Coordinates of C-alpha atoms in Angstrom, one line a residue:
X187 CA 17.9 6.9 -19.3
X188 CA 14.9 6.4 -21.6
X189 CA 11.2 6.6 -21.1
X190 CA 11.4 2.5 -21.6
X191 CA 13.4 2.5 -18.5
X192 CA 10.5 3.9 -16.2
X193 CA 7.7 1.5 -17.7
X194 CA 10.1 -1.4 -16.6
X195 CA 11.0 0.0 -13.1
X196 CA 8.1 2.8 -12.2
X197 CA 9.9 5.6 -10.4
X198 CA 7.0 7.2 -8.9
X199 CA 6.6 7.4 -5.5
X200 CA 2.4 6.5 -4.9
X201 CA 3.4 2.9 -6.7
X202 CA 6.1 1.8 -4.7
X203 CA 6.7 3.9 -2.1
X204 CA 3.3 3.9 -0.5
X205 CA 2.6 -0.2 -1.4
X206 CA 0.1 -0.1 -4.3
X207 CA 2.6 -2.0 -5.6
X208 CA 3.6 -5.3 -4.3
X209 CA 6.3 -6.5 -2.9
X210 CA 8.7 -8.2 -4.6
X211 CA 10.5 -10.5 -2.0
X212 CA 8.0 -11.8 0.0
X213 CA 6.2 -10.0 3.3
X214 CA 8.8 -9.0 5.2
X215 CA 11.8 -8.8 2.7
X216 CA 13.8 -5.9 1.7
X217 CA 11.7 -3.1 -0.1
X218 CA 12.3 -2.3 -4.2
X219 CA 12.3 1.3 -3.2
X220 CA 13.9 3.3 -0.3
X221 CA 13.1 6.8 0.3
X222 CA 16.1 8.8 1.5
X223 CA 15.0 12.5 3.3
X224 CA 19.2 13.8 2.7
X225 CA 18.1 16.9 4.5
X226 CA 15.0 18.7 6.0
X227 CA 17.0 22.2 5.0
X228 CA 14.3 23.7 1.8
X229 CA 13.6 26.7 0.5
X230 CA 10.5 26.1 0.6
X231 CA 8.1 26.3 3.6
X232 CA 5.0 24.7 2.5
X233 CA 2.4 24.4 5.7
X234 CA 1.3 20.6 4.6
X235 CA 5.0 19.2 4.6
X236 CA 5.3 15.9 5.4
X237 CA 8.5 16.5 7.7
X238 CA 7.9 16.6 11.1
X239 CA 7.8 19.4 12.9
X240 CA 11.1 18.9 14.7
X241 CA 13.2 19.4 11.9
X242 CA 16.5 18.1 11.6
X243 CA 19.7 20.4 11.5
X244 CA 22.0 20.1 8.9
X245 CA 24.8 19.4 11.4
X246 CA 23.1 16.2 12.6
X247 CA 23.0 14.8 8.8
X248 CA 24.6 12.0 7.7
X249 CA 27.9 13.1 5.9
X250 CA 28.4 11.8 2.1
X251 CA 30.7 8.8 3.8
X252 CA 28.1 7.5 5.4
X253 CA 25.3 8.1 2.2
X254 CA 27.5 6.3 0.5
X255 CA 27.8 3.1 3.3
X256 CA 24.3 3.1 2.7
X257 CA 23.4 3.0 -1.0
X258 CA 25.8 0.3 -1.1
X259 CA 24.6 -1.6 1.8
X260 CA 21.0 -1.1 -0.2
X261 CA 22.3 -2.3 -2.9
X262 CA 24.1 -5.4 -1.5
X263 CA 20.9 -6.3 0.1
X264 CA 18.3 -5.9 -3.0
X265 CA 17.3 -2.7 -3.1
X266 CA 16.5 -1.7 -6.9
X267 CA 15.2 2.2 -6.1
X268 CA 17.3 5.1 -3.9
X269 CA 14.7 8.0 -3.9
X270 CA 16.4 11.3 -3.4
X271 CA 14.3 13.3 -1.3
X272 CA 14.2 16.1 1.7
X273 CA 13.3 18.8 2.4
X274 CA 15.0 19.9 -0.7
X275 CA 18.0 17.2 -1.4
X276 CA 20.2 20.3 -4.1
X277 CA 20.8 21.9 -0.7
X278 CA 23.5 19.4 -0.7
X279 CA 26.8 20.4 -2.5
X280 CA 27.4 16.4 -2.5
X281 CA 24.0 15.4 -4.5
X282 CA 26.1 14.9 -7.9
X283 CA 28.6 12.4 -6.2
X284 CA 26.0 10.6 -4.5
X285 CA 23.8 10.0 -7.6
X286 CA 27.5 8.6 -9.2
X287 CA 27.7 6.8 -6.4
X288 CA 24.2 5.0 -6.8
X289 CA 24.6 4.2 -10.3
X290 CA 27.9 2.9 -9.3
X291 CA 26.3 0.3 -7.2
X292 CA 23.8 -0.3 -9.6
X293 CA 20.5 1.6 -8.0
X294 CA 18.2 3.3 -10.2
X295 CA 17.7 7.2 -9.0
X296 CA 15.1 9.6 -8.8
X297 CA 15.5 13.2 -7.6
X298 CA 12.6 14.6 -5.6
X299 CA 13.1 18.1 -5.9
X300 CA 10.9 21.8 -5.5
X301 CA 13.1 22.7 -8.3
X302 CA 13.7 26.4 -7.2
X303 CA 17.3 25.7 -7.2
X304 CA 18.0 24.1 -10.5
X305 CA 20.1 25.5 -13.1
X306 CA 21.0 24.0 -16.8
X307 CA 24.6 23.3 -15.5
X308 CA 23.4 21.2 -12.1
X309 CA 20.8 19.9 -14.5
X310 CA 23.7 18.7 -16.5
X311 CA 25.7 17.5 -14.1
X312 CA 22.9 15.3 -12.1
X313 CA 22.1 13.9 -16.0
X314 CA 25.8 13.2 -16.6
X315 CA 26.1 11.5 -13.0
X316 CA 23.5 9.0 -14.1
X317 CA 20.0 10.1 -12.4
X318 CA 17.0 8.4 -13.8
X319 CA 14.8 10.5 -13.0
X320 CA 13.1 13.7 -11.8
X321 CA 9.9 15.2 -9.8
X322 CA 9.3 18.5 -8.9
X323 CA 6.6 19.8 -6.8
X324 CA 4.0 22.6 -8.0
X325 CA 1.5 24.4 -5.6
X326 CA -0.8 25.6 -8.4
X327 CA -0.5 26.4 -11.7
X328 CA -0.2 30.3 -11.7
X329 CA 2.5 32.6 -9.8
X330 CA 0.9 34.3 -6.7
X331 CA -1.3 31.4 -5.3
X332 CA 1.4 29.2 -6.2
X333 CA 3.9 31.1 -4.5
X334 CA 1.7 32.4 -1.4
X335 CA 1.2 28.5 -0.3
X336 CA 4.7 27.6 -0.5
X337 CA 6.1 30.9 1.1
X338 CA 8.9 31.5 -1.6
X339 CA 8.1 34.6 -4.3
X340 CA 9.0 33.7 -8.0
X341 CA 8.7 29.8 -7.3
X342 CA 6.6 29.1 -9.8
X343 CA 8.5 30.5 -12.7
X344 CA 11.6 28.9 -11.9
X345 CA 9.7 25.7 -11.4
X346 CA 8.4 26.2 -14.8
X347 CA 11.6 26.7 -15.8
X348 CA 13.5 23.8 -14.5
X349 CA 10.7 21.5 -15.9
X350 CA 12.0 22.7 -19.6
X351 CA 15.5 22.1 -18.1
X352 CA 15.1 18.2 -17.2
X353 CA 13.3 17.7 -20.6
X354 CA 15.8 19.2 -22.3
X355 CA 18.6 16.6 -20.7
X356 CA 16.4 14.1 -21.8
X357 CA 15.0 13.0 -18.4
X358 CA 11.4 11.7 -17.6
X359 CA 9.7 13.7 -15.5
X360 CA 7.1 13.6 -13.1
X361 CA 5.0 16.5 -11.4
X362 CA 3.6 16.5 -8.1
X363 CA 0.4 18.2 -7.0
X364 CA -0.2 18.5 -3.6
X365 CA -3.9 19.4 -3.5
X366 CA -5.8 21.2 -0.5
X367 CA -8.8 23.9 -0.3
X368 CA -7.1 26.9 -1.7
X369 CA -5.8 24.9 -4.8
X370 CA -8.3 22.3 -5.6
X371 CA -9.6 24.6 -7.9
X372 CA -6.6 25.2 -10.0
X373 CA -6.4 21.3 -11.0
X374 CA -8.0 21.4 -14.1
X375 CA -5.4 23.7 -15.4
X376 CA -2.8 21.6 -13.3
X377 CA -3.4 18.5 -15.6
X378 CA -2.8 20.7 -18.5
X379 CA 0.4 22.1 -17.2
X380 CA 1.6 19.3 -17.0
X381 CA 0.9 17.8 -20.0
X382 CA 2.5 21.7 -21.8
X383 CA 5.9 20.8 -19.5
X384 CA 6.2 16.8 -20.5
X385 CA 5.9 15.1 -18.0
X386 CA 4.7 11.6 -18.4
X387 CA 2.8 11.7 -14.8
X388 CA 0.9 13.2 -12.5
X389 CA 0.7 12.6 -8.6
X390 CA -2.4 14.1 -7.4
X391 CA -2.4 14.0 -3.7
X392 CA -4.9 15.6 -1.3
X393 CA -2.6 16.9 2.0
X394 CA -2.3 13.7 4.2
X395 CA -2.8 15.3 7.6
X396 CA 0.0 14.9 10.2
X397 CA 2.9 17.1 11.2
X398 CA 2.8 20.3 9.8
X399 CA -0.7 19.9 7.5
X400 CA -1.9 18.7 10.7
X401 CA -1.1 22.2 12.6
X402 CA -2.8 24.0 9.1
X403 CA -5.4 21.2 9.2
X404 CA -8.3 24.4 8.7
X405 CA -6.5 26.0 6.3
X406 CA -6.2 23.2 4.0
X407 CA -9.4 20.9 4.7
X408 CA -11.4 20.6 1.3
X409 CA -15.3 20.6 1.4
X410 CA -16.9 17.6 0.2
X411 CA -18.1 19.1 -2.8
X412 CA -14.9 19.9 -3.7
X413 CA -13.4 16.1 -3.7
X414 CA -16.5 15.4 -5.4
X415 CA -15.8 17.5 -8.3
X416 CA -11.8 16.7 -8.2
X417 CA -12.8 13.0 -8.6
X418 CA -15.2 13.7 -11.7
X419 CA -12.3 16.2 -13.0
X420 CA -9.2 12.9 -12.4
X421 CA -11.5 10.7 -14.2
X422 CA -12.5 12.6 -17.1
X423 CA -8.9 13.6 -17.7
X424 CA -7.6 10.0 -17.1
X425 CA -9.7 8.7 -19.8
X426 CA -8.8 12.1 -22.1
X427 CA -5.2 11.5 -21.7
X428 CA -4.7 7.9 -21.7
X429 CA -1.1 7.4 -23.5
X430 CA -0.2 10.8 -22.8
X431 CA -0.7 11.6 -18.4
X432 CA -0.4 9.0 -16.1
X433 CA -2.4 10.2 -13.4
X434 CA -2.1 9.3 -9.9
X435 CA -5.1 10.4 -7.2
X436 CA -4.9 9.9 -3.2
X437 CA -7.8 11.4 -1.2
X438 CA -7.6 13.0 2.1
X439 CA -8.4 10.1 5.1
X440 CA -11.1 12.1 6.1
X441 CA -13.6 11.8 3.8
X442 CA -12.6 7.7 2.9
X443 CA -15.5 4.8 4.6
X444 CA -12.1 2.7 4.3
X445 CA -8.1 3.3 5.8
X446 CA -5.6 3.9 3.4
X447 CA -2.7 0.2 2.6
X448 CA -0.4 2.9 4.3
X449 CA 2.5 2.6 3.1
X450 CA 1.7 -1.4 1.8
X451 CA 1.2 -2.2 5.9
X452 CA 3.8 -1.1 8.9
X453 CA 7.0 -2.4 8.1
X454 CA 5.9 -4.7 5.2
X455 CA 6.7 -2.8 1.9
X456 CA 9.1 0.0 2.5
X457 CA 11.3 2.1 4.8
X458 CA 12.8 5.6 4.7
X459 CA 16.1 7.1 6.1
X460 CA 15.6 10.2 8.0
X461 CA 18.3 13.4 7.6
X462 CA 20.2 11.7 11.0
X463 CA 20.1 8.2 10.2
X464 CA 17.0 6.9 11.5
X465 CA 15.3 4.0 10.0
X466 CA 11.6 4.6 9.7
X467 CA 8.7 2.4 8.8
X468 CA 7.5 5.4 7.1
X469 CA 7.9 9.5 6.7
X470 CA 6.0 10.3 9.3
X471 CA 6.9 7.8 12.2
X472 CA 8.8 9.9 14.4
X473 CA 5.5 11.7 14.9
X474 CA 4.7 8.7 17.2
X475 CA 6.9 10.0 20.0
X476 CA 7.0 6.5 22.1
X477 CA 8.8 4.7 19.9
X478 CA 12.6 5.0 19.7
X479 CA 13.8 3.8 15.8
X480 CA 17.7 2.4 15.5
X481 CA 20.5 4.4 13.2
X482 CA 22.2 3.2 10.5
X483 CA 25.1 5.3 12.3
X484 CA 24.6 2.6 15.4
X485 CA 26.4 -0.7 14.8
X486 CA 23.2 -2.7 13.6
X487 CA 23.0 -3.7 9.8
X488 CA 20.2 -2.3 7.8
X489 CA 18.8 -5.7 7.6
X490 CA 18.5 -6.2 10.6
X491 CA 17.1 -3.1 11.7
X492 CA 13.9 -4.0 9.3
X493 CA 13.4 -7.5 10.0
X494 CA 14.3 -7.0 13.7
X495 CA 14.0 -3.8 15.7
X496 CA 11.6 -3.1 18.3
X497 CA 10.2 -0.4 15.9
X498 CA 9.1 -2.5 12.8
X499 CA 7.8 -5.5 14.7
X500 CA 5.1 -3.2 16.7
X501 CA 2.9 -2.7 14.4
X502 CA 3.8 -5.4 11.8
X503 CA 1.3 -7.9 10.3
X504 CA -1.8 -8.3 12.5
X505 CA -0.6 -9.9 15.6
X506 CA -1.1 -6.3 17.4
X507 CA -4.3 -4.9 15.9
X508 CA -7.3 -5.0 18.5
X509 CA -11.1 -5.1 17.9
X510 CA -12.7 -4.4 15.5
X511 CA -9.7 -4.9 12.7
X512 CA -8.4 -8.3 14.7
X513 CA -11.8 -9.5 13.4
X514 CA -12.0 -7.4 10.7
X515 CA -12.1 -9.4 6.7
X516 CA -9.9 -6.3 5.7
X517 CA -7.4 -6.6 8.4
X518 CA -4.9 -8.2 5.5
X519 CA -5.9 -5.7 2.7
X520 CA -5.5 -2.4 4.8
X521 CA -2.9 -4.0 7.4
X522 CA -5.0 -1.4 10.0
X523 CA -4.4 2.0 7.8
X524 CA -2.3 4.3 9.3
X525 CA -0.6 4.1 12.8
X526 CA 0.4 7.9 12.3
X527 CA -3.0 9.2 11.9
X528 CA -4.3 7.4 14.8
X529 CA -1.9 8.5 16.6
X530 CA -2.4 12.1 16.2
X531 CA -5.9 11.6 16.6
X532 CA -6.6 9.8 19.5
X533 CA -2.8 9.4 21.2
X534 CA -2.3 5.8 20.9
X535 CA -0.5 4.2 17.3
X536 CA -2.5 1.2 18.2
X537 CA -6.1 1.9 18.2
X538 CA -8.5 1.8 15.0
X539 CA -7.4 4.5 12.5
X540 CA -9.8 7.1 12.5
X541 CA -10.2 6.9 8.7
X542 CA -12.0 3.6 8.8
X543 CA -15.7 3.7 9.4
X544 CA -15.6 1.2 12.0
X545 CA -13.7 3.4 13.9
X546 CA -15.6 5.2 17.1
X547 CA -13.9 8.2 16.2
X548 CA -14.6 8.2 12.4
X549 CA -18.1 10.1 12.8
X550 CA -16.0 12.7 15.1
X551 CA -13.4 13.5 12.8
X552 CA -15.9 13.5 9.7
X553 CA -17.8 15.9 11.2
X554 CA -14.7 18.0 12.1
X555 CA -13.3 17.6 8.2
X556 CA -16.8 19.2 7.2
X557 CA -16.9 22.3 9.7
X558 CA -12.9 22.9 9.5
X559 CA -13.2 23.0 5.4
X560 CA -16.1 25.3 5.5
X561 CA -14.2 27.7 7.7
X562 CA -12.6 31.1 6.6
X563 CA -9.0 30.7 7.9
X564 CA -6.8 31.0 5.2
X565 CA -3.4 31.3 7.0
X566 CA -0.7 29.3 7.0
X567 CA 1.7 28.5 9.9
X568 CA 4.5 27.8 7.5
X569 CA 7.0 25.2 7.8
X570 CA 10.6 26.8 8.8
X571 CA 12.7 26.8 11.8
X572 CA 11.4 29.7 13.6
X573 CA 7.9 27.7 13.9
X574 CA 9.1 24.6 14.5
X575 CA 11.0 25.6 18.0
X576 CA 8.2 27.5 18.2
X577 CA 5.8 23.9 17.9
X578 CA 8.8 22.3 19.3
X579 CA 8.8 23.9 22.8
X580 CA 4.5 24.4 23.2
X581 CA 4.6 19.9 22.9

């Protein structure tokens, strides 16, 4: 598919997968893009994964019958995008047959991948099946630092390597840099990695701080300072590259006066479909533990799962929000930020997020952001299995 394609449907995730976008069929209809986690099973074990720290087994994940049920469904209903994502979705033998599939039913694809498992023949074969695109995740942009933060040794290099790969089979590309303390200073050389590999965009995203990056919140926590120079170092190289990098920047809660459009408002703009089934308003929902989301294994339709269950109408619109955002003049431009934050932070989805200055937490967890990024722990509590029975049973 050519580069013409993406311009006329983006395929990157910060557009329309986190609602700086709008949506295209009104507030409530279905999404243009649907992110689908095939599996929480990755080579990988990067300590600011947005998984949740329960991790789903592969024997608990939806079979290709059932993919397939889905992306059609999807399809039937509207949906334009089917975001391949996990954990690391080429753990699945059945990736080829389900991209065929999605181009069968007419969805556009796009593979988010580490990479550390690609070779020129599965490159091939994903190209030849009809994916549209492809982003891969780098850490850094040297070996060991690269390699340390995502606990897998040589991950770089094949990274690297698989970029050349997807270029070669003539597919867009996108890279995504997950930014933090012990990388932030690497981004300079980032921007021009990317730009040496091809890809036509660049996600810059400070770590978003729940599930695991909330458990390695010290390790990760930038300084002030450091945003500071990363904004000066996006800007410059946005107006540098213009035509050549698209460049994408999200910065950590912490340090914003204002809360993030999380994900274009609860249950507005998009939904995802967890390893098992679940329909989530977003990645990180099932971090709110008191809600209870409906299956597309159940015998509810899709539709009506997002226009009707328990789950999406909670904290939909602004019929739930209490003082100050009922009040607030923003309370239909940020929808109340981002239920998951507040609820990590305080322990109730439906107070003020933190992130908002209005907030009687904010000053708290501003101050905390300042002493945490100024600290000297530098260890990770990586994201596997082991740790996450480990998190699993101390909650």
């Amino acid at each position: 598919m050519t580069d013409s394609v993406v311009e006329e449907i983006p395929a990157d995730t910060l557009s329309l997968l986190d609602g700086t976008e709008e949506a295209r069929y009104g507030d409530f209809g279905i999404p243009a893009a649907v992110l689908a986690e095939m599996t929480h099973r990755c080579p990988l074990q990067c300590p600011y994964c947005s998984n949740p720290v329960e991790l789903e087994r592969a024997g608990d994940e939806l079979t290709t019958e059932e993919w397939k049920r889905v992306m059609t469904e999807l399809a039937d209903l509207g949906v334009l995008q089917f975001h391949f994502s996990g954990g690391e979705p080429m753990v699945r033998k059945d990736l080829p047959e389900l991209v065929r599939h999605a181009r069968e039913v007419g969805l556009y694809t796009n593979l988010i991948t580490s990479a550390v498992m690609m070779t020129e023949e599965k490159v091939k074969e994903l190209a030849d099946a009809g994916l549209d695109h492809v982003q891969i995740s780098f850490q850094g942009a040297e070996g060991t630092a690269a390699d340390l933060i995502a606990g897998f040794k040589g991950g770089h290099e094949k990274k690297l390597a698989a970029a050349k790969m997807v270029r070669d089979a003539g597919l867009p590309l996108t890279v995504n840099a997950v930014m933090h303390r012990q990388n932030l200073d690497q981004l300079p050389e980032i921007i021009e990695m990317a730009v040496a590999i091809g890809a036509a965009r660049l996600e810059v995203a400070n770590v978003q701080y729940y599930g695991w990056a909330l458990k390695n919140r010290a390790a990760l926590m930038p300084t002030v300072e450091q945003l500071d120079a990363t904004t000066r170092i996006v800007e410059d190289a946005r107006e540098r590259l213009k035509g050549t990098l698209v460049i994408d920047y999200v910065i950590p809660d912490y340090y914003a006066e204002r809360p993030k459009r999380c994900m274009g408002g609860w249950g507005r703009q998009f939904f995802n479909i967890s390893p098992a089934g679940k329909v989530l308003p977003c990645h990180a929902a099932e971090t709110i533990t008191d809600l209870e989301f409906d299956s597309v294994k159940g015998n509810k339709s899709i539709e009506w799962i997002w226009q009707n269950s328990d789950a999406f109408q909670k904290y939909r619109g602004t019929g739930w929000m209490p003082e100050p955002c009922k009040s607030c003049d923003f309370r239909e431009v940020d929808w109340g930020g981002c239920r998951c934050q507040a609820y990590a932070l305080t322990g109730d989805a439906g107070n003020t997020d933190p992130a908002c200055s209005l907030s009687p937490m904010h000053d708290k967890i501003f101050k905390l952001a300042e002493t945490e990024a100024v600290t000297d722990d530098r260890d990770f509590k990586y994201r596997n299995y082991a740790n996450a029975r480990t998190f699993t049973a101390a909650e």
